[in-house]
PDB file of C-alpha atoms in Angstrom:
ATOM      1  CA  UNK P  22     -98.690 -42.935  19.975  1.00  0.00           C
ATOM      2  CA  UNK P  23    -100.744 -40.954  22.446  1.00  0.00           C
ATOM      3  CA  UNK P  24     -99.111 -37.666  23.410  1.00  0.00           C
ATOM      4  CA  UNK P  25     -99.510 -36.271  26.895  1.00  0.00           C
ATOM      5  CA  UNK P  26    -100.107 -32.607  27.638  1.00  0.00           C
ATOM      6  CA  UNK P  27     -97.288 -30.390  28.851  1.00  0.00           C
ATOM      7  CA  UNK P  28     -98.414 -27.279  30.703  1.00  0.00           C
ATOM      8  CA  UNK P  29    -101.925 -27.825  29.403  1.00  0.00           C
ATOM      9  CA  UNK P  30    -100.881 -28.005  25.740  1.00  0.00           C
ATOM     10  CA  UNK P  31     -98.962 -30.654  23.887  1.00  0.00           C
ATOM     11  CA  UNK P  32     -95.649 -29.506  22.432  1.00  0.00           C
ATOM     12  CA  UNK P  33     -96.094 -32.081  19.674  1.00  0.00           C
ATOM     13  CA  UNK P  34     -99.477 -31.432  18.129  1.00  0.00           C
ATOM     14  CA  UNK P  35     -99.859 -34.706  16.278  1.00  0.00           C
ATOM     15  CA  UNK P  36     -98.542 -38.228  16.063  1.00  0.00           C
ATOM     16  CA  UNK P  37     -97.108 -37.094  12.753  1.00  0.00           C
ATOM     17  CA  UNK P  38     -94.927 -34.529  14.595  1.00  0.00           C
ATOM     18  CA  UNK P  39     -93.618 -37.379  16.750  1.00  0.00           C
ATOM     19  CA  UNK P  40     -92.791 -39.512  13.708  1.00  0.00           C
ATOM     20  CA  UNK P  41     -91.122 -36.583  11.936  1.00  0.00           C
ATOM     21  CA  UNK P  42     -88.904 -35.795  14.944  1.00  0.00           C
ATOM     22  CA  UNK P  43     -88.078 -39.469  15.443  1.00  0.00           C
ATOM     23  CA  UNK P  44     -86.889 -39.749  11.825  1.00  0.00           C
ATOM     24  CA  UNK P  45     -84.896 -36.512  12.110  1.00  0.00           C
ATOM     25  CA  UNK P  46     -83.207 -37.827  15.270  1.00  0.00           C
ATOM     26  CA  UNK P  47     -82.261 -41.054  13.503  1.00  0.00           C
ATOM     27  CA  UNK P  48     -80.935 -39.231  10.432  1.00  0.00           C
ATOM     28  CA  UNK P  49     -78.964 -36.715  12.516  1.00  0.00           C
ATOM     29  CA  UNK P  50     -77.542 -39.590  14.540  1.00  0.00           C
ATOM     30  CA  UNK P  51     -76.263 -41.162  11.312  1.00  0.00           C
ATOM     31  CA  UNK P  52     -74.705 -37.842  10.270  1.00  0.00           C
ATOM     32  CA  UNK P  53     -73.112 -37.540  13.718  1.00  0.00           C
ATOM     33  CA  UNK P  54     -71.521 -40.952  13.231  1.00  0.00           C
ATOM     34  CA  UNK P  55     -70.088 -39.719   9.934  1.00  0.00           C
ATOM     35  CA  UNK P  56     -68.575 -36.697  11.696  1.00  0.00           C
ATOM     36  CA  UNK P  57     -66.981 -39.041  14.247  1.00  0.00           C
ATOM     37  CA  UNK P  58     -65.525 -41.072  11.373  1.00  0.00           C
ATOM     38  CA  UNK P  59     -64.154 -37.916   9.733  1.00  0.00           C
ATOM     39  CA  UNK P  60     -62.734 -36.734  13.064  1.00  0.00           C
ATOM     40  CA  UNK P  61     -60.788 -39.903  13.754  1.00  0.00           C
ATOM     41  CA  UNK P  62     -59.653 -40.239  10.128  1.00  0.00           C
ATOM     42  CA  UNK P  63     -58.518 -36.638   9.605  1.00  0.00           C
ATOM     43  CA  UNK P  64     -55.183 -36.127   7.857  1.00  0.00           C
ATOM     44  CA  UNK P  65     -53.288 -33.603   5.750  1.00  0.00           C
ATOM     45  CA  UNK P  66     -51.830 -30.134   6.163  1.00  0.00           C
ATOM     46  CA  UNK P  67     -54.955 -28.874   7.944  1.00  0.00           C
ATOM     47  CA  UNK P  68     -55.140 -31.947  10.189  1.00  0.00           C
ATOM     48  CA  UNK P  69     -55.388 -30.155  13.521  1.00  0.00           C
ATOM     49  CA  UNK P  70     -58.031 -27.616  12.542  1.00  0.00           C
ATOM     50  CA  UNK P  71     -60.140 -30.179  10.631  1.00  0.00           C
ATOM     51  CA  UNK P  72     -59.773 -32.770  13.382  1.00  0.00           C
ATOM     52  CA  UNK P  73     -60.897 -30.310  16.063  1.00  0.00           C
ATOM     53  CA  UNK P  74     -63.718 -28.871  13.945  1.00  0.00           C
ATOM     54  CA  UNK P  75     -65.208 -32.316  13.329  1.00  0.00           C
ATOM     55  CA  UNK P  76     -64.983 -33.010  17.065  1.00  0.00           C
ATOM     56  CA  UNK P  77     -66.950 -29.796  17.676  1.00  0.00           C
ATOM     57  CA  UNK P  78     -69.480 -30.884  15.061  1.00  0.00           C
ATOM     58  CA  UNK P  79     -70.191 -34.316  16.491  1.00  0.00           C
ATOM     59  CA  UNK P  80     -70.394 -32.896  20.034  1.00  0.00           C
ATOM     60  CA  UNK P  81     -72.758 -30.104  18.958  1.00  0.00           C
ATOM     61  CA  UNK P  82     -74.848 -32.530  16.963  1.00  0.00           C
ATOM     62  CA  UNK P  83     -75.139 -34.753  20.054  1.00  0.00           C
ATOM     63  CA  UNK P  84     -76.604 -31.753  21.917  1.00  0.00           C
ATOM     64  CA  UNK P  85     -79.035 -31.066  19.052  1.00  0.00           C
ATOM     65  CA  UNK P  86     -80.138 -34.691  19.021  1.00  0.00           C
ATOM     66  CA  UNK P  87     -80.590 -34.563  22.799  1.00  0.00           C
ATOM     67  CA  UNK P  88     -82.763 -31.442  22.477  1.00  0.00           C
ATOM     68  CA  UNK P  89     -85.028 -33.200  19.980  1.00  0.00           C
ATOM     69  CA  UNK P  90     -85.144 -36.354  22.123  1.00  0.00           C
ATOM     70  CA  UNK P  91     -86.134 -34.258  25.145  1.00  0.00           C
ATOM     71  CA  UNK P  92     -89.013 -32.724  23.161  1.00  0.00           C
ATOM     72  CA  UNK P  93     -90.168 -36.220  22.254  1.00  0.00           C
ATOM     73  CA  UNK P  94     -89.771 -37.549  25.804  1.00  0.00           C
ATOM     74  CA  UNK P  95     -91.620 -34.634  27.427  1.00  0.00           C
ATOM     75  CA  UNK P  96     -94.577 -35.132  25.121  1.00  0.00           C
ATOM     76  CA  UNK P  97     -95.033 -38.855  24.797  1.00  0.00           C
ATOM     77  CA  UNK P  98     -95.915 -41.642  27.156  1.00  0.00           C
ATOM     78  CA  UNK P  99     -93.255 -43.961  25.825  1.00  0.00           C
ATOM     79  CA  UNK P 100     -90.192 -43.319  23.711  1.00  0.00           C
ATOM     80  CA  UNK P 101     -88.686 -46.217  21.797  1.00  0.00           C
ATOM     81  CA  UNK P 102     -85.823 -44.895  19.721  1.00  0.00           C
ATOM     82  CA  UNK P 103     -82.770 -47.126  19.570  1.00  0.00           C
ATOM     83  CA  UNK P 104     -79.939 -45.131  18.047  1.00  0.00           C
ATOM     84  CA  UNK P 105     -77.840 -48.302  17.958  1.00  0.00           C
ATOM     85  CA  UNK P 106     -80.254 -49.778  15.422  1.00  0.00           C
ATOM     86  CA  UNK P 107     -80.232 -46.733  13.210  1.00  0.00           C
ATOM     87  CA  UNK P 108     -81.422 -47.521   9.674  1.00  0.00           C
ATOM     88  CA  UNK P 109     -79.715 -44.385   8.312  1.00  0.00           C
ATOM     89  CA  UNK P 110     -76.174 -45.423   7.511  1.00  0.00           C
ATOM     90  CA  UNK P 111     -73.891 -43.438   5.295  1.00  0.00           C
ATOM     91  CA  UNK P 112     -71.328 -44.570   2.792  1.00  0.00           C
ATOM     92  CA  UNK P 113     -69.817 -41.093   2.360  1.00  0.00           C
ATOM     93  CA  UNK P 114     -66.800 -41.960   4.439  1.00  0.00           C
ATOM     94  CA  UNK P 115     -65.617 -44.799   2.171  1.00  0.00           C
ATOM     95  CA  UNK P 116     -63.832 -42.624  -0.367  1.00  0.00           C
ATOM     96  CA  UNK P 117     -61.476 -40.360   1.575  1.00  0.00           C
ATOM     97  CA  UNK P 118     -58.452 -40.198  -0.704  1.00  0.00           C
ATOM     98  CA  UNK P 119     -57.354 -36.617  -0.106  1.00  0.00           C
ATOM     99  CA  UNK P 120     -57.687 -33.713   2.282  1.00  0.00           C
ATOM    100  CA  UNK P 121     -60.141 -32.155  -0.190  1.00  0.00           C
ATOM    101  CA  UNK P 122     -62.332 -35.284   0.065  1.00  0.00           C
ATOM    102  CA  UNK P 123     -62.251 -34.908   3.842  1.00  0.00           C
ATOM    103  CA  UNK P 124     -63.331 -31.261   3.612  1.00  0.00           C
ATOM    104  CA  UNK P 125     -66.020 -31.704   0.957  1.00  0.00           C
ATOM    105  CA  UNK P 126     -67.488 -34.704   2.771  1.00  0.00           C
ATOM    106  CA  UNK P 127     -67.916 -32.486   5.836  1.00  0.00           C
ATOM    107  CA  UNK P 128     -69.585 -29.779   3.760  1.00  0.00           C
ATOM    108  CA  UNK P 129     -71.912 -32.373   2.220  1.00  0.00           C
ATOM    109  CA  UNK P 130     -72.842 -33.646   5.688  1.00  0.00           C
ATOM    110  CA  UNK P 131     -73.747 -30.135   6.820  1.00  0.00           C
ATOM    111  CA  UNK P 132     -75.833 -29.666   3.664  1.00  0.00           C
ATOM    112  CA  UNK P 133     -77.607 -32.975   4.301  1.00  0.00           C
ATOM    113  CA  UNK P 134     -78.229 -32.001   7.926  1.00  0.00           C
ATOM    114  CA  UNK P 135     -79.703 -28.635   6.900  1.00  0.00           C
ATOM    115  CA  UNK P 136     -81.927 -30.330   4.321  1.00  0.00           C
ATOM    116  CA  UNK P 137     -83.279 -32.716   6.978  1.00  0.00           C
ATOM    117  CA  UNK P 138     -84.031 -29.821   9.327  1.00  0.00           C
ATOM    118  CA  UNK P 139     -85.736 -27.834   6.571  1.00  0.00           C
ATOM    119  CA  UNK P 140     -87.878 -30.809   5.591  1.00  0.00           C
ATOM    120  CA  UNK P 141     -88.839 -31.325   9.229  1.00  0.00           C
ATOM    121  CA  UNK P 142     -89.689 -27.659   9.622  1.00  0.00           C
ATOM    122  CA  UNK P 143     -91.982 -27.792   6.591  1.00  0.00           C
ATOM    123  CA  UNK P 144     -93.599 -31.038   7.733  1.00  0.00           C
ATOM    124  CA  UNK P 145     -94.391 -30.458  11.402  1.00  0.00           C
ATOM    125  CA  UNK P 146     -97.725 -28.991  12.358  1.00  0.00           C
ATOM    126  CA  UNK P 147     -97.929 -25.263  12.893  1.00  0.00           C
ATOM    127  CA  UNK P 148     -96.432 -25.387  16.360  1.00  0.00           C
ATOM    128  CA  UNK P 149     -94.403 -22.214  16.925  1.00  0.00           C
ATOM    129  CA  UNK P 150     -92.308 -23.637  19.762  1.00  0.00           C
ATOM    130  CA  UNK P 151     -91.308 -26.720  17.780  1.00  0.00           C
ATOM    131  CA  UNK P 152     -90.556 -24.699  14.639  1.00  0.00           C
ATOM    132  CA  UNK P 153     -88.492 -22.292  16.758  1.00  0.00           C
ATOM    133  CA  UNK P 154     -86.387 -25.163  18.145  1.00  0.00           C
ATOM    134  CA  UNK P 155     -85.778 -26.547  14.659  1.00  0.00           C
ATOM    135  CA  UNK P 156     -84.896 -23.048  13.395  1.00  0.00           C
ATOM    136  CA  UNK P 157     -82.447 -22.560  16.253  1.00  0.00           C
ATOM    137  CA  UNK P 158     -80.615 -25.782  15.424  1.00  0.00           C
ATOM    138  CA  UNK P 159     -80.608 -24.962  11.702  1.00  0.00           C
ATOM    139  CA  UNK P 160     -79.266 -21.464  12.373  1.00  0.00           C
ATOM    140  CA  UNK P 161     -76.142 -22.829  14.068  1.00  0.00           C
ATOM    141  CA  UNK P 162     -75.468 -25.282  11.234  1.00  0.00           C
ATOM    142  CA  UNK P 163     -76.050 -22.648   8.580  1.00  0.00           C
ATOM    143  CA  UNK P 164     -73.406 -20.442  10.237  1.00  0.00           C
ATOM    144  CA  UNK P 165     -71.045 -23.404  10.457  1.00  0.00           C
ATOM    145  CA  UNK P 166     -71.525 -24.149   6.753  1.00  0.00           C
ATOM    146  CA  UNK P 167     -70.490 -20.564   5.956  1.00  0.00           C
ATOM    147  CA  UNK P 168     -67.529 -20.761   8.346  1.00  0.00           C
ATOM    148  CA  UNK P 169     -66.377 -24.080   6.945  1.00  0.00           C
ATOM    149  CA  UNK P 170     -66.585 -22.869   3.365  1.00  0.00           C
ATOM    150  CA  UNK P 171     -64.646 -19.672   4.153  1.00  0.00           C
ATOM    151  CA  UNK P 172     -62.052 -21.444   6.294  1.00  0.00           C
ATOM    152  CA  UNK P 173     -61.269 -24.462   4.153  1.00  0.00           C
ATOM    153  CA  UNK P 174     -62.544 -23.857   0.619  1.00  0.00           C
ATOM    154  CA  UNK P 175     -62.606 -20.212  -0.436  1.00  0.00           C
TER     155      UNK P 175
END
């Protein structure tokens, strides 16, 4: 895909950057769907706090996905990403038998999300602006992982 210039310099340096961000968007979209599932299927003594936290997570993840989609859209002539045909489907939500399962599934989703962002950061070309955006998203989720562990596990 040919990338157009933004302010005289392309934000995405290579077609590879485009493909990396596209895959990250699809994977994060799948994780967001898992957070929606956890939100609507919350139960247990901590129902209200877990239910609301997962709502925050899927809303914040929607904003992160939108940020990445905007980077793609500003730097490419045509964007064809259909989140409804997402190949990244999870089966994590099939085994929610206890409140602990609900909590640990959320922690695992955050870990998976952080791993995807780290892999993207290592894979994109040496574009400081793009790396900075990925780092900013990862920073929020890293803080949330710590919060979630302290609030519900430790």
